[in-house]
């Protein structure tokens, strides 16, 4: 299997399980309806673990453009492979979202709230505030990438590493996910949001494109910071790129704070 196919399949699996648990908890007449945030965070954590187990040997199981770009910025992944990885991740996320749509086919008509339907596919802020929402995504992805690199530096029993990373996702969801649904992964949000836009979902409403840039830009900045801080602090190899990304982050946050437009809250219950 090629690395690009591995990223496609792995990200599709991630979304099938991740968006699937969102659908089960939030759509009407599902047996899992109203089972709560802990069920959703566990579902996403296990989704990541299963996806990493499935394709880790073929592609390294990035499954996330923020991680791919972060590793390239820190010099640990070739830039020439970044476009292919990112495209495979986004396409895989779209396919995974389409599978969830088909799996829950009769439940869309039974659910009246368009925001709930969008929340199955994409994230949204609990309290719309562009700068704060962006900062939440930056912090969540910073923790994700820093912790993944730190976990990778430890020795575990064979095959245990993906399981530990899955619990990292659970921890991020429980501790940091309540503000924006913790996308922490541009492909996880953009691919399913695009699928939501394209699929004939009954009564689906808006795909909330005005917010869509936040779970793209925030994770890319946070992931880059996570990898560069790890390299500087844990490995003692600081680079000038760290100061560049810090400056870019400050500029983007300042611009977001100055923006007068408000994002629309989606009834989202999760993400990667």
mmCIF file of N, CA and C in Angstrom, residues 44-143:
data_model
loop_
_atom_site.group_PDB
_atom_site.id
_atom_site.type_symbol
_atom_site.label_atom_id
_atom_site.label_comp_id
_atom_site.label_asym_id
_atom_site.label_seq_id
_atom_site.Cartn_x
_atom_site.Cartn_y
_atom_site.Cartn_z
ATOM 1 N N UNK A 44 -14.187 9.184 19.603
ATOM 2 C CA UNK A 44 -13.126 9.783 18.787
ATOM 3 C C UNK A 44 -11.744 9.249 19.163
ATOM 4 N N UNK A 45 -11.517 9.013 20.439
ATOM 5 C CA UNK A 45 -10.231 8.458 20.842
ATOM 6 C C UNK A 45 -10.000 7.078 20.256
ATOM 7 N N UNK A 46 -11.019 6.229 20.318
ATOM 8 C CA UNK A 46 -10.900 4.894 19.734
ATOM 9 C C UNK A 46 -10.819 4.968 18.216
ATOM 10 N N UNK A 47 -11.486 5.974 17.614
ATOM 11 C CA UNK A 47 -11.393 6.163 16.166
ATOM 12 C C UNK A 47 -9.951 6.397 15.742
ATOM 13 N N UNK A 48 -9.263 7.259 16.476
ATOM 14 C CA UNK A 48 -7.855 7.534 16.164
ATOM 15 C C UNK A 48 -7.009 6.278 16.352
ATOM 16 N N UNK A 49 -7.223 5.574 17.448
ATOM 17 C CA UNK A 49 -6.430 4.372 17.713
ATOM 18 C C UNK A 49 -6.603 3.336 16.606
ATOM 19 N N UNK A 50 -7.838 3.076 16.201
ATOM 20 C CA UNK A 50 -8.101 2.085 15.154
ATOM 21 C C UNK A 50 -7.463 2.512 13.836
ATOM 22 N N UNK A 51 -7.610 3.801 13.489
ATOM 23 C CA UNK A 51 -7.042 4.294 12.230
ATOM 24 C C UNK A 51 -5.518 4.177 12.232
ATOM 25 N N UNK A 52 -4.887 4.491 13.348
ATOM 26 C CA UNK A 52 -3.425 4.394 13.426
ATOM 27 C C UNK A 52 -2.978 2.940 13.341
ATOM 28 N N UNK A 53 -3.690 2.048 14.029
ATOM 29 C CA UNK A 53 -3.371 0.627 13.918
ATOM 30 C C UNK A 53 -3.485 0.151 12.473
ATOM 31 N N UNK A 54 -4.474 0.663 11.752
ATOM 32 C CA UNK A 54 -4.737 0.184 10.395
ATOM 33 C C UNK A 54 -3.653 0.589 9.404
ATOM 34 N N UNK A 55 -3.175 1.830 9.481
ATOM 35 C CA UNK A 55 -2.304 2.331 8.403
ATOM 36 C C UNK A 55 -0.961 2.861 8.888
ATOM 37 N N UNK A 56 -0.680 2.762 10.175
ATOM 38 C CA UNK A 56 0.571 3.309 10.693
ATOM 39 C C UNK A 56 1.810 2.768 10.005
ATOM 40 N N UNK A 57 1.795 1.503 9.661
ATOM 41 C CA UNK A 57 2.976 0.895 9.045
ATOM 42 C C UNK A 57 3.198 1.363 7.607
ATOM 43 N N UNK A 58 2.155 1.890 6.990
ATOM 44 C CA UNK A 58 2.250 2.292 5.585
ATOM 45 C C UNK A 58 2.554 3.779 5.394
ATOM 46 N N UNK A 59 1.975 4.628 6.242
ATOM 47 C CA UNK A 59 2.111 6.075 6.030
ATOM 48 C C UNK A 59 2.598 6.839 7.246
ATOM 49 N N UNK A 60 2.735 6.152 8.380
ATOM 50 C CA UNK A 60 3.025 6.855 9.615
ATOM 51 C C UNK A 60 1.763 7.352 10.287
ATOM 52 N N UNK A 61 0.615 7.199 9.616
ATOM 53 C CA UNK A 61 -0.706 7.549 10.173
ATOM 54 C C UNK A 61 -0.746 8.972 10.700
ATOM 55 N N UNK A 62 -0.438 9.933 9.829
ATOM 56 C CA UNK A 62 -0.622 11.335 10.232
ATOM 57 C C UNK A 62 -2.106 11.630 10.403
ATOM 58 N N UNK A 63 -2.902 11.352 9.374
ATOM 59 C CA UNK A 63 -4.363 11.500 9.390
ATOM 60 C C UNK A 63 -4.814 12.929 9.656
ATOM 61 N N UNK A 64 -3.902 13.878 9.526
ATOM 62 C CA UNK A 64 -4.165 15.244 9.985
ATOM 63 C C UNK A 64 -3.183 16.193 9.299
ATOM 64 N N UNK A 65 -3.644 17.116 8.453
ATOM 65 C CA UNK A 65 -2.730 18.057 7.803
ATOM 66 C C UNK A 65 -1.909 18.877 8.791
ATOM 67 N N UNK A 66 -2.473 19.155 9.973
ATOM 68 C CA UNK A 66 -1.725 19.932 10.961
ATOM 69 C C UNK A 66 -0.480 19.181 11.417
ATOM 70 N N UNK A 67 -0.586 17.870 11.576
ATOM 71 C CA UNK A 67 0.573 17.067 11.968
ATOM 72 C C UNK A 67 1.548 16.943 10.809
ATOM 73 N N UNK A 68 1.035 16.727 9.606
ATOM 74 C CA UNK A 68 1.890 16.604 8.430
ATOM 75 C C UNK A 68 2.712 17.878 8.224
ATOM 76 N N UNK A 69 2.047 19.033 8.247
ATOM 77 C CA UNK A 69 2.742 20.313 8.057
ATOM 78 C C UNK A 69 3.693 20.581 9.210
ATOM 79 N N UNK A 70 3.288 20.251 10.433
ATOM 80 C CA UNK A 70 4.151 20.472 11.596
ATOM 81 C C UNK A 70 5.452 19.683 11.469
ATOM 82 N N UNK A 71 5.360 18.438 11.036
ATOM 83 C CA UNK A 71 6.555 17.619 10.881
ATOM 84 C C UNK A 71 7.433 18.129 9.748
ATOM 85 N N UNK A 72 6.810 18.668 8.695
ATOM 86 C CA UNK A 72 7.589 19.232 7.594
ATOM 87 C C UNK A 72 8.317 20.500 8.042
ATOM 88 N N UNK A 73 7.637 21.353 8.810
ATOM 89 C CA UNK A 73 8.256 22.589 9.300
ATOM 90 C C UNK A 73 9.431 22.295 10.214
ATOM 91 N N UNK A 74 9.319 21.247 11.011
ATOM 92 C CA UNK A 74 10.415 20.905 11.926
ATOM 93 C C UNK A 74 11.514 20.092 11.254
ATOM 94 N N UNK A 75 11.341 19.773 9.963
ATOM 95 C CA UNK A 75 12.362 19.056 9.217
ATOM 96 C C UNK A 75 12.298 17.553 9.341
ATOM 97 N N UNK A 76 11.173 17.026 9.860
ATOM 98 C CA UNK A 76 11.047 15.590 10.083
ATOM 99 C C UNK A 76 10.175 14.890 9.047
ATOM 100 N N UNK A 77 9.756 15.623 8.012
ATOM 101 C CA UNK A 77 8.933 15.045 6.947
ATOM 102 C C UNK A 77 9.210 15.831 5.676
ATOM 103 N N UNK A 78 9.348 15.156 4.537
ATOM 104 C CA UNK A 78 9.688 15.870 3.295
ATOM 105 C C UNK A 78 8.538 16.738 2.784
ATOM 106 N N UNK A 79 8.841 17.989 2.457
ATOM 107 C CA UNK A 79 7.821 18.911 1.952
ATOM 108 C C UNK A 79 7.185 18.406 0.661
ATOM 109 N N UNK A 80 7.947 17.666 -0.130
ATOM 110 C CA UNK A 80 7.412 17.200 -1.419
ATOM 111 C C UNK A 80 6.228 16.259 -1.247
ATOM 112 N N UNK A 81 6.131 15.614 -0.084
ATOM 113 C CA UNK A 81 5.024 14.687 0.159
ATOM 114 C C UNK A 81 3.826 15.338 0.835
ATOM 115 N N UNK A 82 3.980 16.585 1.267
ATOM 116 C CA UNK A 82 2.904 17.254 2.006
ATOM 117 C C UNK A 82 1.627 17.396 1.170
ATOM 118 N N UNK A 83 1.676 17.914 -0.077
ATOM 119 C CA UNK A 83 0.433 18.061 -0.843
ATOM 120 C C UNK A 83 -0.323 16.745 -1.026
ATOM 121 N N UNK A 84 0.394 15.673 -1.325
ATOM 122 C CA UNK A 84 -0.254 14.381 -1.513
ATOM 123 C C UNK A 84 -0.896 13.863 -0.240
ATOM 124 N N UNK A 85 -0.207 14.029 0.887
ATOM 125 C CA UNK A 85 -0.758 13.601 2.169
ATOM 126 C C UNK A 85 -2.024 14.390 2.496
ATOM 127 N N UNK A 86 -1.959 15.714 2.334
ATOM 128 C CA UNK A 86 -3.099 16.558 2.691
ATOM 129 C C UNK A 86 -4.312 16.244 1.799
ATOM 130 N N UNK A 87 -4.074 16.074 0.505
ATOM 131 C CA UNK A 87 -5.167 15.735 -0.403
ATOM 132 C C UNK A 87 -5.785 14.395 -0.023
ATOM 133 N N UNK A 88 -4.953 13.408 0.274
ATOM 134 C CA UNK A 88 -5.467 12.091 0.664
ATOM 135 C C UNK A 88 -6.275 12.180 1.950
ATOM 136 N N UNK A 89 -5.822 12.982 2.887
ATOM 137 C CA UNK A 89 -6.529 13.138 4.159
ATOM 138 C C UNK A 89 -7.908 13.781 3.962
ATOM 139 N N UNK A 90 -7.956 14.842 3.154
ATOM 140 C CA UNK A 90 -9.236 15.528 2.925
ATOM 141 C C UNK A 90 -10.215 14.623 2.179
ATOM 142 N N UNK A 91 -9.730 13.941 1.140
ATOM 143 C CA UNK A 91 -10.601 13.030 0.386
ATOM 144 C C UNK A 91 -11.076 11.866 1.264
ATOM 145 N N UNK A 92 -10.186 11.351 2.086
ATOM 146 C CA UNK A 92 -10.574 10.277 2.997
ATOM 147 C C UNK A 92 -11.640 10.730 3.977
ATOM 148 N N UNK A 93 -11.498 11.971 4.481
ATOM 149 C CA UNK A 93 -12.484 12.510 5.412
ATOM 150 C C UNK A 93 -13.844 12.672 4.737
ATOM 151 N N UNK A 94 -13.843 13.096 3.471
ATOM 152 C CA UNK A 94 -15.107 13.232 2.738
ATOM 153 C C UNK A 94 -15.781 11.872 2.557
ATOM 154 N N UNK A 95 -15.016 10.872 2.186
ATOM 155 C CA UNK A 95 -15.576 9.538 1.994
ATOM 156 C C UNK A 95 -16.111 8.987 3.312
ATOM 157 N N UNK A 96 -15.350 9.170 4.384
ATOM 158 C CA UNK A 96 -15.818 8.718 5.694
ATOM 159 C C UNK A 96 -17.130 9.374 6.085
ATOM 160 N N UNK A 97 -17.246 10.684 5.818
ATOM 161 C CA UNK A 97 -18.486 11.407 6.124
ATOM 162 C C UNK A 97 -19.650 10.883 5.286
ATOM 163 N N UNK A 98 -19.379 10.559 4.017
ATOM 164 C CA UNK A 98 -20.434 10.015 3.152
ATOM 165 C C UNK A 98 -20.919 8.660 3.664
ATOM 166 N N UNK A 99 -20.012 7.854 4.178
ATOM 167 C CA UNK A 99 -20.396 6.556 4.734
ATOM 168 C C UNK A 99 -21.316 6.748 5.944
ATOM 169 N N UNK A 100 -20.981 7.711 6.802
ATOM 170 C CA UNK A 100 -21.823 7.997 7.972
ATOM 171 C C UNK A 100 -23.208 8.468 7.529
ATOM 172 N N UNK A 101 -23.245 9.324 6.509
ATOM 173 C CA UNK A 101 -24.532 9.780 5.960
ATOM 174 C C UNK A 101 -25.384 8.591 5.529
ATOM 175 N N UNK A 102 -24.788 7.645 4.822
ATOM 176 C CA UNK A 102 -25.525 6.480 4.347
ATOM 177 C C UNK A 102 -25.950 5.577 5.505
ATOM 178 N N UNK A 103 -25.069 5.417 6.462
ATOM 179 C CA UNK A 103 -25.356 4.526 7.584
ATOM 180 C C UNK A 103 -26.570 5.013 8.382
ATOM 181 N N UNK A 104 -26.679 6.326 8.552
ATOM 182 C CA UNK A 104 -27.775 6.903 9.342
ATOM 183 C C UNK A 104 -28.884 7.460 8.432
ATOM 184 N N UNK A 105 -29.037 6.904 7.263
ATOM 185 C CA UNK A 105 -29.947 7.409 6.231
ATOM 186 C C UNK A 105 -31.320 7.836 6.772
ATOM 187 N N UNK A 106 -32.069 6.968 7.488
ATOM 188 C CA UNK A 106 -33.421 7.375 7.896
ATOM 189 C C UNK A 106 -33.462 8.378 9.047
ATOM 190 N N UNK A 107 -32.344 8.578 9.726
ATOM 191 C CA UNK A 107 -32.341 9.425 10.920
ATOM 192 C C UNK A 107 -32.299 10.919 10.599
ATOM 193 N N UNK A 108 -31.863 11.274 9.394
ATOM 194 C CA UNK A 108 -31.782 12.697 9.055
ATOM 195 C C UNK A 108 -33.176 13.309 8.996
ATOM 196 N N UNK A 109 -34.137 12.586 8.452
ATOM 197 C CA UNK A 109 -35.504 13.096 8.379
ATOM 198 C C UNK A 109 -36.155 13.171 9.753
ATOM 199 N N UNK A 110 -35.711 12.318 10.659
ATOM 200 C CA UNK A 110 -36.294 12.291 12.006
ATOM 201 C C UNK A 110 -35.750 13.412 12.893
ATOM 202 N N UNK A 111 -34.664 14.034 12.474
ATOM 203 C CA UNK A 111 -34.012 15.090 13.264
ATOM 204 C C UNK A 111 -34.339 16.443 12.651
ATOM 205 N N UNK A 112 -34.923 17.331 13.432
ATOM 206 C CA UNK A 112 -35.384 18.616 12.910
ATOM 207 C C UNK A 112 -34.309 19.695 12.885
ATOM 208 N N UNK A 113 -33.418 19.709 13.858
ATOM 209 C CA UNK A 113 -32.471 20.807 14.037
ATOM 210 C C UNK A 113 -31.339 20.738 13.013
ATOM 211 N N UNK A 114 -31.234 21.731 12.103
ATOM 212 C CA UNK A 114 -30.136 21.728 11.121
ATOM 213 C C UNK A 114 -28.763 21.814 11.781
ATOM 214 N N UNK A 115 -28.672 22.518 12.915
ATOM 215 C CA UNK A 115 -27.389 22.629 13.607
ATOM 216 C C UNK A 115 -26.889 21.292 14.119
ATOM 217 N N UNK A 116 -27.802 20.453 14.582
ATOM 218 C CA UNK A 116 -27.431 19.115 15.042
ATOM 219 C C UNK A 116 -26.888 18.296 13.878
ATOM 220 N N UNK A 117 -27.536 18.415 12.721
ATOM 221 C CA UNK A 117 -27.082 17.682 11.541
ATOM 222 C C UNK A 117 -25.692 18.139 11.122
ATOM 223 N N UNK A 118 -25.449 19.444 11.115
ATOM 224 C CA UNK A 118 -24.115 19.938 10.789
ATOM 225 C C UNK A 118 -23.095 19.465 11.812
ATOM 226 N N UNK A 119 -23.501 19.416 13.086
ATOM 227 C CA UNK A 119 -22.586 18.992 14.139
ATOM 228 C C UNK A 119 -22.103 17.567 14.019
ATOM 229 N N UNK A 120 -22.831 16.740 13.274
ATOM 230 C CA UNK A 120 -22.352 15.388 12.999
ATOM 231 C C UNK A 120 -21.099 15.442 12.127
ATOM 232 N N UNK A 121 -21.056 16.403 11.224
ATOM 233 C CA UNK A 121 -19.984 16.486 10.238
ATOM 234 C C UNK A 121 -18.852 17.434 10.635
ATOM 235 N N UNK A 122 -19.191 18.591 11.198
ATOM 236 C CA UNK A 122 -18.193 19.643 11.388
ATOM 237 C C UNK A 122 -18.312 20.244 12.774
ATOM 238 N N UNK A 123 -17.276 20.951 13.173
ATOM 239 C CA UNK A 123 -17.251 21.571 14.491
ATOM 240 C C UNK A 123 -17.824 22.977 14.450
ATOM 241 N N UNK A 124 -18.078 23.524 15.616
ATOM 242 C CA UNK A 124 -18.572 24.887 15.740
ATOM 243 C C UNK A 124 -18.381 25.366 17.159
ATOM 244 N N UNK A 125 -18.362 26.673 17.368
ATOM 245 C CA UNK A 125 -18.088 27.210 18.703
ATOM 246 C C UNK A 125 -19.289 27.145 19.626
ATOM 247 N N UNK A 126 -19.065 26.798 20.880
ATOM 248 C CA UNK A 126 -20.128 26.856 21.877
ATOM 249 C C UNK A 126 -20.505 28.310 22.141
ATOM 250 N N UNK A 127 -19.497 29.192 22.182
ATOM 251 C CA UNK A 127 -19.699 30.632 22.327
ATOM 252 C C UNK A 127 -18.976 31.298 21.159
ATOM 253 N N UNK A 128 -19.684 31.825 20.173
ATOM 254 C CA UNK A 128 -19.026 32.424 19.010
ATOM 255 C C UNK A 128 -18.173 33.630 19.385
ATOM 256 N N UNK A 129 -16.891 33.505 19.216
ATOM 257 C CA UNK A 129 -15.918 34.574 19.473
ATOM 258 C C UNK A 129 -14.687 34.201 18.657
ATOM 259 N N UNK A 130 -14.488 34.869 17.532
ATOM 260 C CA UNK A 130 -13.498 34.416 16.556
ATOM 261 C C UNK A 130 -12.111 34.237 17.160
ATOM 262 N N UNK A 131 -11.620 35.236 17.875
ATOM 263 C CA UNK A 131 -10.270 35.154 18.436
ATOM 264 C C UNK A 131 -10.166 34.038 19.467
ATOM 265 N N UNK A 132 -11.166 33.942 20.351
ATOM 266 C CA UNK A 132 -11.145 32.907 21.380
ATOM 267 C C UNK A 132 -11.285 31.517 20.772
ATOM 268 N N UNK A 133 -12.157 31.388 19.775
ATOM 269 C CA UNK A 133 -12.322 30.094 19.104
ATOM 270 C C UNK A 133 -11.031 29.673 18.414
ATOM 271 N N UNK A 134 -10.378 30.625 17.750
ATOM 272 C CA UNK A 134 -9.110 30.348 17.084
ATOM 273 C C UNK A 134 -8.051 29.929 18.101
ATOM 274 N N UNK A 135 -8.002 30.638 19.225
ATOM 275 C CA UNK A 135 -7.020 30.309 20.267
ATOM 276 C C UNK A 135 -7.263 28.913 20.824
ATOM 277 N N UNK A 136 -8.527 28.526 20.984
ATOM 278 C CA UNK A 136 -8.839 27.181 21.468
ATOM 279 C C UNK A 136 -8.291 26.113 20.535
ATOM 280 N N UNK A 137 -8.461 26.325 19.230
ATOM 281 C CA UNK A 137 -7.950 25.361 18.265
ATOM 282 C C UNK A 137 -6.418 25.341 18.245
ATOM 283 N N UNK A 138 -5.808 26.509 18.418
ATOM 284 C CA UNK A 138 -4.341 26.570 18.483
ATOM 285 C C UNK A 138 -3.834 25.791 19.693
ATOM 286 N N UNK A 139 -4.428 26.040 20.850
ATOM 287 C CA UNK A 139 -3.981 25.366 22.074
ATOM 288 C C UNK A 139 -4.205 23.856 21.974
ATOM 289 N N UNK A 140 -5.388 23.460 21.536
ATOM 290 C CA UNK A 140 -5.678 22.029 21.443
ATOM 291 C C UNK A 140 -4.720 21.289 20.527
ATOM 292 N N UNK A 141 -4.401 21.898 19.382
ATOM 293 C CA UNK A 141 -3.508 21.229 18.429
ATOM 294 C C UNK A 141 -2.058 21.311 18.880
ATOM 295 N N UNK A 142 -1.693 22.387 19.552
ATOM 296 C CA UNK A 142 -0.356 22.475 20.155
ATOM 297 C C UNK A 142 -0.144 21.306 21.111
ATOM 298 N N UNK A 143 -1.115 21.082 21.989
ATOM 299 C CA UNK A 143 -1.023 19.977 22.947
ATOM 300 C C UNK A 143 -0.983 18.636 22.211
#
